[in-house]
Amino acid sequence: MPGPVGRSLTRRAVPRRAGWTAAYASTAARAATGVATPIVAATLTSSDATDPTPDPSPTATGLQFPDGFVWGAATSAYQIEGAAAVDGRGPSVWDTFAKTPGRVRNGETGDVATDHYRRWSTDLDLIKELGLRSYRFSVSWPRVVPGGSGPVNRKGLDFYRRLVDGLRERDITPMVTLYHWDTPQELQDIGGWENRDTAFRFAEYAAVLAEALGDVVPNWLTLNEPKTVVQNGYLYGSHAPGKRDEAAAYVVAHHQLLAHGLAVQAMRPHLGPQTRIGPALNLHPCYPADESAEAQQATVLYDGYENRLYLDPILKGHYPQDVLDDVARFSPMQQHIKDGDLEVISSPVELLAVQYYCPIYVTGAGETVRKHPTSEAFWQQIYPEGMYDILTRIKKDYGDIALTITENGLPCPDVMGPDGTVQDTGRIAFLRDHFAATHRAITDGVNLESYHVWSLMDNFEWQEGYDERWGLVYVDYASQQRTPKASARWYSGVIRDNGL
Ligand code: FCB
């Protein structure tokens, strides 16, 4: 049976659709006219259908989250920091990719991004003002180890120390991702993730960070979405390093997983017993597109590629056999799995970070189809129930490991109105529905402790450049002025009340 190679609808894997979809158009219409056309029609209440202003009462649904539930937001280094050549930062694969003509929309790059490297302190004030209690950000590997191995850049490390201290001074808990796709270019030049050595270089870098920040960072995430690097970076070529090589793609999967395990081991000696480490995985609930036995069967394998390929080795210590067998048709992955690798990959972790954006529907032919409204991100389908399904499925198949949601969000065609506000009602509806589905999962016993909305602010959205706005906070890129959108104000209310 064909694997999902070249077919996945999960993330920017299909050609960009021409024109707006009905769902996007309805969101845009709402933004432009103030007429609320529900994008999540099934779960919006009748009052939403007539009231164009955001729901002023965050307790409207009466859902109360457990005491101690932590609300936050997420960003990543290349998407916000800018200062690409400042204070000794080395180039990463994303610098190279973005500067290659035709790779990123409008030829945009992360050179300046939201200038967070310079504006970090006022950005932290904003996080505080919004009431967020956890901030998930990533460290730029080439800012700390510019060549990917070798000398550590003190100035780079100092930046993250200032950031973490600044968070703590404001009573905001830092959650640090070690790798959000910005492989140092020097490592890419000698094979990047295709080269097993990169996993060891990553572990060395992880140890440097643990030693420097281990006393002040309670939650560490190793790799962000290794699957996206495999699929977008090595199958479709839509992300750095821009390859289309299915043989290499699954070798890259293994080496990233190995890097995760080696990093966990390398960090431990520097961390206290309460400090937690885990991976950040984008998970997709997979459903048969119809009732046929073929669709059911194809969905099992699809789920293997999307979820079990990453969850099983980390949490169960083995690769899923159906995926290994299928991959063997086109990739030498198995020859790269050395004795002892799975013990390393399954080194104990205390936290699983879940990133949920959309479900996948699979036909008997192994193709994907769309069943729900999409968004400005052509790969997204809006389906809040998928959040419930993926969270409860983790509990069923992988037990009660502590979970955190580290990404979930919606891009909207946000515009600043003449009154200086950004009325992103579509985002509010999206978040409310996903929070409600999450609440149901918690009620059903899922061990979820925190939720980070993607993203704190508008930023460089990879190959879409700055066109897609995912932030709770609007960024005017010309002036770098930050303006909390209606969703940010609404979210502050949710946090204040710890409920909807
Ligand atoms: C996730 C990425 C994040 C951002 C969101 C929209 O897959 O981790 O950087 O691009 O999608």
Short mmCIF file of N, CA and C in Angstrom, two decimals, residues 330-499:
data_model
loop_
_atom_site.label_atom_id
_atom_site.label_comp_id
_atom_site.label_asym_id
_atom_site.label_seq_id
_atom_site.Cartn_x
_atom_site.Cartn_y
_atom_site.Cartn_z
N PHE A 330 11.28 2.38 0.05
CA PHE A 330 11.92 3.52 -0.62
C PHE A 330 13.03 4.20 0.17
N SER A 331 13.27 3.74 1.40
CA SER A 331 14.29 4.43 2.21
C SER A 331 15.13 3.41 2.98
N PRO A 332 16.43 3.66 3.07
CA PRO A 332 17.30 2.75 3.84
C PRO A 332 17.26 3.03 5.33
N MET A 333 16.19 3.63 5.82
CA MET A 333 16.11 4.00 7.24
C MET A 333 16.61 2.89 8.16
N GLN A 334 16.14 1.67 7.93
CA GLN A 334 16.44 0.60 8.89
C GLN A 334 17.94 0.35 9.03
N GLN A 335 18.67 0.54 7.93
CA GLN A 335 20.12 0.31 8.02
C GLN A 335 20.79 1.34 8.92
N HIS A 336 20.10 2.41 9.21
CA HIS A 336 20.68 3.46 10.05
C HIS A 336 20.30 3.31 11.53
N ILE A 337 19.47 2.31 11.82
CA ILE A 337 19.09 2.08 13.22
C ILE A 337 20.12 1.13 13.82
N LYS A 338 20.98 1.65 14.65
CA LYS A 338 22.08 0.85 15.22
C LYS A 338 21.64 0.23 16.55
N ASP A 339 22.38 -0.81 16.94
CA ASP A 339 22.12 -1.44 18.24
C ASP A 339 22.13 -0.38 19.33
N GLY A 340 21.16 -0.42 20.18
CA GLY A 340 21.12 0.50 21.31
C GLY A 340 20.41 1.81 21.02
N ASP A 341 20.15 2.11 19.75
CA ASP A 341 19.52 3.40 19.43
C ASP A 341 18.15 3.54 20.09
N LEU A 342 17.38 2.46 20.07
CA LEU A 342 16.02 2.59 20.61
C LEU A 342 16.03 2.76 22.12
N GLU A 343 17.04 2.20 22.78
CA GLU A 343 17.16 2.44 24.23
C GLU A 343 17.43 3.93 24.47
N VAL A 344 18.27 4.49 23.64
CA VAL A 344 18.56 5.93 23.78
C VAL A 344 17.30 6.75 23.51
N ILE A 345 16.64 6.43 22.40
CA ILE A 345 15.46 7.22 21.99
C ILE A 345 14.37 7.16 23.06
N SER A 346 14.28 6.02 23.72
CA SER A 346 13.21 5.87 24.72
C SER A 346 13.67 6.21 26.14
N SER A 347 14.76 6.96 26.25
CA SER A 347 15.17 7.44 27.58
C SER A 347 13.97 8.12 28.24
N PRO A 348 13.76 7.86 29.52
CA PRO A 348 12.54 8.36 30.15
C PRO A 348 12.35 9.88 30.01
N VAL A 349 11.13 10.25 29.68
CA VAL A 349 10.75 11.67 29.64
C VAL A 349 9.56 11.86 30.56
N GLU A 350 9.35 13.09 31.00
CA GLU A 350 8.28 13.36 31.96
C GLU A 350 7.14 14.14 31.34
N LEU A 351 7.32 14.56 30.11
CA LEU A 351 6.38 15.50 29.52
C LEU A 351 6.23 15.17 28.05
N LEU A 352 5.00 15.23 27.56
CA LEU A 352 4.78 15.12 26.12
C LEU A 352 4.06 16.38 25.66
N ALA A 353 4.70 17.11 24.77
CA ALA A 353 4.11 18.35 24.25
C ALA A 353 3.37 18.03 22.96
N VAL A 354 2.10 18.38 22.96
CA VAL A 354 1.23 18.05 21.82
C VAL A 354 0.90 19.33 21.05
N GLN A 355 1.04 19.26 19.74
CA GLN A 355 0.68 20.39 18.89
C GLN A 355 -0.43 19.90 17.97
N TYR A 356 -1.57 20.52 18.09
CA TYR A 356 -2.73 20.05 17.30
C TYR A 356 -3.26 21.19 16.45
N TYR A 357 -3.33 20.95 15.16
CA TYR A 357 -3.92 21.92 14.24
C TYR A 357 -5.07 21.35 13.43
N CYS A 358 -4.99 20.05 13.08
CA CYS A 358 -6.04 19.53 12.19
C CYS A 358 -6.03 18.01 12.12
N PRO A 359 -7.18 17.46 11.69
CA PRO A 359 -7.28 16.02 11.49
C PRO A 359 -6.89 15.64 10.06
N ILE A 360 -6.85 14.33 9.82
CA ILE A 360 -6.60 13.82 8.46
C ILE A 360 -7.65 12.76 8.15
N TYR A 361 -8.22 12.84 6.97
CA TYR A 361 -9.19 11.83 6.50
C TYR A 361 -8.56 11.08 5.34
N VAL A 362 -8.58 9.76 5.43
CA VAL A 362 -7.83 8.93 4.49
C VAL A 362 -8.79 8.05 3.69
N THR A 363 -8.60 8.01 2.38
CA THR A 363 -9.43 7.15 1.52
C THR A 363 -8.79 5.77 1.41
N GLY A 364 -9.54 4.85 0.78
CA GLY A 364 -9.02 3.50 0.58
C GLY A 364 -7.77 3.49 -0.27
N ALA A 365 -7.60 4.50 -1.11
CA ALA A 365 -6.40 4.57 -1.96
C ALA A 365 -5.24 5.26 -1.24
N GLY A 366 -5.45 5.58 0.02
CA GLY A 366 -4.37 6.22 0.78
C GLY A 366 -4.23 7.71 0.48
N GLU A 367 -5.24 8.28 -0.15
CA GLU A 367 -5.25 9.72 -0.41
C GLU A 367 -5.92 10.43 0.77
N THR A 368 -5.67 11.72 0.89
CA THR A 368 -6.36 12.47 1.95
C THR A 368 -7.43 13.35 1.34
N VAL A 369 -8.50 13.51 2.09
CA VAL A 369 -9.57 14.41 1.63
C VAL A 369 -9.91 15.37 2.75
N ARG A 370 -10.52 16.46 2.36
CA ARG A 370 -10.87 17.49 3.33
C ARG A 370 -12.35 17.35 3.69
N LYS A 371 -12.64 17.44 4.97
CA LYS A 371 -14.04 17.30 5.39
C LYS A 371 -14.54 18.52 6.16
N HIS A 372 -13.62 19.38 6.52
CA HIS A 372 -14.02 20.51 7.36
C HIS A 372 -13.49 21.81 6.75
N PRO A 373 -14.01 22.92 7.23
CA PRO A 373 -13.53 24.20 6.69
C PRO A 373 -12.03 24.36 6.88
N THR A 374 -11.40 24.99 5.94
CA THR A 374 -9.98 25.27 6.10
C THR A 374 -9.82 26.70 6.61
N SER A 375 -8.58 27.18 6.58
CA SER A 375 -8.31 28.54 7.06
C SER A 375 -7.39 29.20 6.05
N GLU A 376 -6.78 30.28 6.42
CA GLU A 376 -5.78 30.88 5.53
C GLU A 376 -4.62 29.93 5.29
N ALA A 377 -4.38 29.02 6.21
CA ALA A 377 -3.34 28.00 6.01
C ALA A 377 -4.01 26.85 5.25
N PHE A 378 -3.63 26.66 4.01
CA PHE A 378 -4.36 25.74 3.15
C PHE A 378 -4.36 24.31 3.67
N TRP A 379 -3.38 24.00 4.52
CA TRP A 379 -3.28 22.63 5.02
C TRP A 379 -4.15 22.37 6.24
N GLN A 380 -4.78 23.44 6.74
CA GLN A 380 -5.52 23.28 8.00
C GLN A 380 -6.98 22.93 7.74
N GLN A 381 -7.54 22.06 8.56
CA GLN A 381 -8.99 21.84 8.61
C GLN A 381 -9.40 22.14 10.04
N ILE A 382 -10.49 22.85 10.18
CA ILE A 382 -10.88 23.27 11.53
C ILE A 382 -11.82 22.22 12.12
N TYR A 383 -11.32 21.54 13.12
CA TYR A 383 -12.09 20.44 13.71
C TYR A 383 -11.73 20.31 15.18
N PRO A 384 -12.39 21.06 16.04
CA PRO A 384 -12.03 21.06 17.47
C PRO A 384 -12.12 19.67 18.11
N GLU A 385 -13.05 18.84 17.66
CA GLU A 385 -13.18 17.52 18.25
C GLU A 385 -11.90 16.70 18.10
N GLY A 386 -11.13 17.04 17.06
CA GLY A 386 -9.86 16.33 16.87
C GLY A 386 -8.94 16.50 18.06
N MET A 387 -9.05 17.64 18.74
CA MET A 387 -8.24 17.87 19.94
C MET A 387 -8.63 16.86 21.01
N TYR A 388 -9.91 16.69 21.20
CA TYR A 388 -10.38 15.70 22.18
C TYR A 388 -9.88 14.31 21.78
N ASP A 389 -10.02 13.99 20.53
CA ASP A 389 -9.67 12.64 20.08
C ASP A 389 -8.18 12.35 20.25
N ILE A 390 -7.35 13.33 19.91
CA ILE A 390 -5.92 13.03 20.00
C ILE A 390 -5.47 12.95 21.46
N LEU A 391 -6.03 13.79 22.31
CA LEU A 391 -5.63 13.77 23.73
C LEU A 391 -6.08 12.47 24.40
N THR A 392 -7.30 12.04 24.13
CA THR A 392 -7.79 10.82 24.77
C THR A 392 -7.10 9.58 24.17
N ARG A 393 -6.74 9.67 22.92
CA ARG A 393 -6.03 8.55 22.31
C ARG A 393 -4.62 8.37 22.94
N ILE A 394 -3.97 9.49 23.23
CA ILE A 394 -2.65 9.39 23.88
C ILE A 394 -2.80 8.68 25.23
N LYS A 395 -3.81 9.07 25.97
CA LYS A 395 -4.02 8.42 27.27
C LYS A 395 -4.26 6.92 27.08
N LYS A 396 -5.09 6.59 26.11
CA LYS A 396 -5.44 5.18 25.89
C LYS A 396 -4.20 4.36 25.47
N ASP A 397 -3.40 4.91 24.57
CA ASP A 397 -2.30 4.12 24.00
C ASP A 397 -0.96 4.32 24.68
N TYR A 398 -0.81 5.44 25.37
CA TYR A 398 0.52 5.73 25.92
C TYR A 398 0.50 6.03 27.42
N GLY A 399 -0.66 5.97 28.02
CA GLY A 399 -0.73 6.14 29.47
C GLY A 399 -0.82 7.58 29.91
N ASP A 400 -0.49 7.79 31.17
CA ASP A 400 -0.81 9.08 31.80
C ASP A 400 0.36 10.05 31.89
N ILE A 401 1.27 9.97 30.98
CA ILE A 401 2.36 10.96 30.96
C ILE A 401 1.76 12.37 30.98
N ALA A 402 2.43 13.28 31.69
CA ALA A 402 1.93 14.67 31.74
C ALA A 402 1.95 15.26 30.34
N LEU A 403 0.85 15.91 29.97
CA LEU A 403 0.74 16.51 28.65
C LEU A 403 0.69 18.02 28.76
N THR A 404 1.29 18.67 27.76
CA THR A 404 1.09 20.10 27.60
C THR A 404 0.76 20.35 26.14
N ILE A 405 -0.16 21.23 25.89
CA ILE A 405 -0.38 21.64 24.50
C ILE A 405 0.56 22.80 24.25
N THR A 406 1.45 22.62 23.28
CA THR A 406 2.44 23.67 23.04
C THR A 406 2.13 24.48 21.79
N GLU A 407 1.17 24.00 20.98
CA GLU A 407 0.73 24.81 19.85
C GLU A 407 -0.70 24.44 19.47
N ASN A 408 -1.48 25.48 19.16
CA ASN A 408 -2.81 25.34 18.58
C ASN A 408 -3.22 26.77 18.25
N GLY A 409 -3.71 26.97 17.06
CA GLY A 409 -4.07 28.34 16.69
C GLY A 409 -4.59 28.41 15.28
N LEU A 410 -4.86 29.63 14.86
CA LEU A 410 -5.52 29.87 13.57
C LEU A 410 -4.95 31.14 12.93
N PRO A 411 -4.61 31.09 11.64
CA PRO A 411 -4.25 32.33 10.96
C PRO A 411 -5.52 33.03 10.48
N CYS A 412 -5.56 34.33 10.66
CA CYS A 412 -6.73 35.10 10.21
C CYS A 412 -6.26 36.29 9.38
N PRO A 413 -7.12 36.75 8.49
CA PRO A 413 -6.75 37.92 7.68
C PRO A 413 -6.91 39.20 8.49
N ASP A 414 -6.11 39.33 9.52
CA ASP A 414 -6.28 40.42 10.48
C ASP A 414 -5.92 41.77 9.87
N VAL A 415 -6.78 42.73 10.11
CA VAL A 415 -6.47 44.10 9.70
C VAL A 415 -6.76 45.02 10.88
N MET A 416 -5.94 46.04 10.98
CA MET A 416 -6.22 47.00 12.05
C MET A 416 -7.28 47.99 11.58
N GLY A 417 -8.33 48.11 12.35
CA GLY A 417 -9.42 49.01 11.98
C GLY A 417 -9.05 50.46 12.26
N PRO A 418 -9.88 51.37 11.78
CA PRO A 418 -9.62 52.81 12.00
C PRO A 418 -9.57 53.17 13.47
N ASP A 419 -10.24 52.35 14.30
CA ASP A 419 -10.22 52.63 15.75
C ASP A 419 -9.01 52.02 16.43
N GLY A 420 -8.10 51.43 15.63
CA GLY A 420 -6.88 50.89 16.21
C GLY A 420 -7.03 49.52 16.83
N THR A 421 -8.18 48.87 16.61
CA THR A 421 -8.35 47.52 17.15
C THR A 421 -8.31 46.50 16.01
N VAL A 422 -8.03 45.26 16.39
CA VAL A 422 -8.05 44.16 15.42
C VAL A 422 -9.11 43.17 15.90
N GLN A 423 -10.19 43.07 15.16
CA GLN A 423 -11.33 42.25 15.60
C GLN A 423 -11.23 40.85 14.99
N ASP A 424 -10.44 40.02 15.58
CA ASP A 424 -10.23 38.66 15.06
C ASP A 424 -11.23 37.68 15.69
N THR A 425 -12.48 37.89 15.38
CA THR A 425 -13.52 37.07 16.01
C THR A 425 -13.42 35.60 15.58
N GLY A 426 -12.93 35.36 14.37
CA GLY A 426 -12.75 33.97 13.94
C GLY A 426 -11.79 33.23 14.84
N ARG A 427 -10.73 33.91 15.24
CA ARG A 427 -9.75 33.29 16.14
C ARG A 427 -10.36 33.01 17.52
N ILE A 428 -11.18 33.93 17.99
CA ILE A 428 -11.83 33.72 19.29
C ILE A 428 -12.72 32.48 19.23
N ALA A 429 -13.51 32.37 18.16
CA ALA A 429 -14.39 31.20 18.03
C ALA A 429 -13.57 29.91 17.97
N PHE A 430 -12.49 29.96 17.20
CA PHE A 430 -11.62 28.79 17.07
C PHE A 430 -11.05 28.37 18.43
N LEU A 431 -10.52 29.34 19.15
CA LEU A 431 -9.89 29.01 20.43
C LEU A 431 -10.94 28.52 21.42
N ARG A 432 -12.07 29.19 21.45
CA ARG A 432 -13.10 28.77 22.40
C ARG A 432 -13.52 27.32 22.15
N ASP A 433 -13.70 26.98 20.88
CA ASP A 433 -14.12 25.60 20.57
C ASP A 433 -13.03 24.59 20.92
N HIS A 434 -11.78 24.97 20.69
CA HIS A 434 -10.69 24.04 21.04
C HIS A 434 -10.49 23.96 22.55
N PHE A 435 -10.66 25.07 23.24
CA PHE A 435 -10.57 25.02 24.71
C PHE A 435 -11.68 24.11 25.26
N ALA A 436 -12.86 24.23 24.67
CA ALA A 436 -13.99 23.42 25.17
C ALA A 436 -13.73 21.93 24.94
N ALA A 437 -13.19 21.59 23.77
CA ALA A 437 -12.87 20.18 23.49
C ALA A 437 -11.79 19.68 24.44
N THR A 438 -10.85 20.55 24.75
CA THR A 438 -9.78 20.21 25.68
C THR A 438 -10.34 19.98 27.09
N HIS A 439 -11.26 20.83 27.45
CA HIS A 439 -11.88 20.71 28.77
C HIS A 439 -12.56 19.34 28.90
N ARG A 440 -13.22 18.92 27.84
CA ARG A 440 -13.90 17.63 27.87
C ARG A 440 -12.87 16.48 28.04
N ALA A 441 -11.73 16.63 27.38
CA ALA A 441 -10.69 15.60 27.52
C ALA A 441 -10.18 15.55 28.96
N ILE A 442 -10.00 16.72 29.57
CA ILE A 442 -9.54 16.75 30.97
C ILE A 442 -10.60 16.10 31.86
N THR A 443 -11.84 16.44 31.61
CA THR A 443 -12.93 15.85 32.40
C THR A 443 -12.93 14.33 32.28
N ASP A 444 -12.53 13.85 31.11
CA ASP A 444 -12.48 12.40 30.89
C ASP A 444 -11.14 11.79 31.32
N GLY A 445 -10.38 12.54 32.10
CA GLY A 445 -9.22 11.95 32.76
C GLY A 445 -7.88 12.17 32.10
N VAL A 446 -7.81 13.00 31.05
CA VAL A 446 -6.52 13.25 30.39
C VAL A 446 -5.66 14.14 31.29
N ASN A 447 -4.41 13.77 31.41
CA ASN A 447 -3.48 14.45 32.32
C ASN A 447 -2.83 15.66 31.63
N LEU A 448 -3.65 16.64 31.33
CA LEU A 448 -3.17 17.83 30.61
C LEU A 448 -2.98 18.97 31.59
N GLU A 449 -1.82 19.60 31.55
CA GLU A 449 -1.57 20.62 32.55
C GLU A 449 -1.47 22.05 32.02
N SER A 450 -1.27 22.20 30.74
CA SER A 450 -1.13 23.57 30.25
C SER A 450 -1.46 23.67 28.77
N TYR A 451 -1.65 24.90 28.31
CA TYR A 451 -2.10 25.16 26.95
C TYR A 451 -1.38 26.40 26.45
N HIS A 452 -0.67 26.25 25.34
CA HIS A 452 0.02 27.40 24.75
C HIS A 452 -0.57 27.68 23.38
N VAL A 453 -1.10 28.86 23.23
CA VAL A 453 -1.67 29.24 21.93
C VAL A 453 -0.52 29.60 20.98
N TRP A 454 -0.64 29.13 19.74
CA TRP A 454 0.26 29.61 18.69
C TRP A 454 -0.44 30.74 17.99
N SER A 455 0.05 31.94 18.06
CA SER A 455 1.32 32.34 18.63
C SER A 455 1.13 33.59 19.47
N LEU A 456 2.12 33.91 20.27
CA LEU A 456 2.04 35.15 21.04
C LEU A 456 1.80 36.34 20.11
N MET A 457 2.57 36.41 19.06
CA MET A 457 2.43 37.56 18.15
C MET A 457 2.60 37.12 16.70
N ASP A 458 2.12 37.93 15.78
CA ASP A 458 2.34 37.66 14.36
C ASP A 458 3.84 37.51 14.13
N ASN A 459 4.20 36.67 13.16
CA ASN A 459 5.63 36.46 12.94
C ASN A 459 5.90 35.86 11.57
N PHE A 460 7.14 35.50 11.35
CA PHE A 460 7.57 34.93 10.07
C PHE A 460 7.05 33.50 9.97
N GLU A 461 6.03 33.31 9.14
CA GLU A 461 5.42 31.98 9.05
C GLU A 461 6.08 31.18 7.92
N TRP A 462 7.35 30.88 8.11
CA TRP A 462 8.08 29.98 7.21
C TRP A 462 7.88 30.33 5.74
N GLN A 463 7.47 29.38 4.91
CA GLN A 463 7.46 29.72 3.48
C GLN A 463 6.34 30.69 3.11
N GLU A 464 5.45 30.98 4.06
CA GLU A 464 4.41 31.97 3.79
C GLU A 464 4.89 33.38 4.13
N GLY A 465 6.10 33.51 4.62
CA GLY A 465 6.60 34.82 4.99
C GLY A 465 5.72 35.48 6.04
N TYR A 466 5.48 36.78 5.86
CA TYR A 466 4.73 37.52 6.87
C TYR A 466 3.24 37.65 6.52
N ASP A 467 2.82 36.97 5.46
CA ASP A 467 1.42 37.12 5.02
C ASP A 467 0.43 36.49 5.98
N GLU A 468 0.78 35.36 6.55
CA GLU A 468 -0.14 34.69 7.47
C GLU A 468 0.08 35.23 8.88
N ARG A 469 -1.02 35.68 9.46
CA ARG A 469 -0.92 36.23 10.82
C ARG A 469 -1.54 35.24 11.81
N TRP A 470 -0.72 34.73 12.70
CA TRP A 470 -1.17 33.72 13.67
C TRP A 470 -1.21 34.27 15.09
N GLY A 471 -0.88 35.54 15.28
CA GLY A 471 -0.66 36.03 16.64
C GLY A 471 -1.90 36.41 17.40
N LEU A 472 -1.76 36.38 18.72
CA LEU A 472 -2.74 37.03 19.60
C LEU A 472 -2.49 38.54 19.57
N VAL A 473 -1.26 38.88 19.25
CA VAL A 473 -0.86 40.28 19.20
C VAL A 473 -0.52 40.64 17.76
N TYR A 474 -1.07 41.73 17.30
CA TYR A 474 -0.83 42.21 15.94
C TYR A 474 0.51 42.92 15.89
N VAL A 475 1.29 42.62 14.85
CA VAL A 475 2.56 43.32 14.68
C VAL A 475 2.50 44.14 13.39
N ASP A 476 2.72 45.42 13.53
CA ASP A 476 2.90 46.28 12.36
C ASP A 476 4.38 46.20 12.00
N TYR A 477 4.68 45.52 10.90
CA TYR A 477 6.09 45.21 10.64
C TYR A 477 6.91 46.46 10.30
N ALA A 478 6.24 47.48 9.79
CA ALA A 478 7.00 48.69 9.44
C ALA A 478 7.49 49.41 10.71
N SER A 479 6.61 49.50 11.70
CA SER A 479 6.98 50.24 12.92
C SER A 479 7.36 49.30 14.07
N GLN A 480 7.09 48.00 13.89
CA GLN A 480 7.27 47.00 14.94
C GLN A 480 6.37 47.27 16.14
N GLN A 481 5.33 48.01 15.91
CA GLN A 481 4.40 48.26 17.02
C GLN A 481 3.56 47.00 17.28
N ARG A 482 3.36 46.69 18.54
CA ARG A 482 2.54 45.54 18.95
C ARG A 482 1.18 46.03 19.43
N THR A 483 0.11 45.37 18.98
CA THR A 483 -1.24 45.71 19.43
C THR A 483 -1.99 44.43 19.75
N PRO A 484 -2.36 44.22 20.99
CA PRO A 484 -3.14 43.02 21.30
C PRO A 484 -4.45 43.01 20.50
N LYS A 485 -4.74 41.88 19.88
CA LYS A 485 -5.98 41.76 19.11
C LYS A 485 -7.14 41.47 20.08
N ALA A 486 -8.35 41.48 19.54
CA ALA A 486 -9.51 41.16 20.40
C ALA A 486 -9.32 39.78 21.04
N SER A 487 -8.71 38.85 20.31
CA SER A 487 -8.51 37.50 20.86
C SER A 487 -7.60 37.53 22.08
N ALA A 488 -6.62 38.43 22.07
CA ALA A 488 -5.71 38.51 23.22
C ALA A 488 -6.47 39.00 24.45
N ARG A 489 -7.34 39.98 24.25
CA ARG A 489 -8.12 40.49 25.38
C ARG A 489 -9.07 39.42 25.89
N TRP A 490 -9.67 38.72 24.94
CA TRP A 490 -10.59 37.63 25.31
C TRP A 490 -9.81 36.53 26.08
N TYR A 491 -8.63 36.20 25.57
CA TYR A 491 -7.81 35.15 26.21
C TYR A 491 -7.41 35.59 27.63
N SER A 492 -7.11 36.86 27.81
CA SER A 492 -6.78 37.35 29.16
C SER A 492 -7.92 37.06 30.12
N GLY A 493 -9.15 37.21 29.62
CA GLY A 493 -10.31 36.92 30.47
C GLY A 493 -10.40 35.44 30.80
N VAL A 494 -10.13 34.60 29.83
CA VAL A 494 -10.14 33.16 30.07
C VAL A 494 -9.13 32.82 31.17
N ILE A 495 -7.94 33.42 31.04
CA ILE A 495 -6.88 33.12 32.00
C ILE A 495 -7.28 33.62 33.40
N ARG A 496 -7.81 34.83 33.43
CA ARG A 496 -8.21 35.41 34.72
C ARG A 496 -9.22 34.51 35.42
N ASP A 497 -10.19 34.02 34.65
CA ASP A 497 -11.26 33.21 35.24
C ASP A 497 -10.94 31.71 35.26
N ASN A 498 -9.83 31.36 34.61
CA ASN A 498 -9.50 29.94 34.43
C ASN A 498 -10.71 29.17 33.91
N GLY A 499 -11.41 29.81 33.01
CA GLY A 499 -12.60 29.15 32.46
C GLY A 499 -13.14 29.89 31.27
#
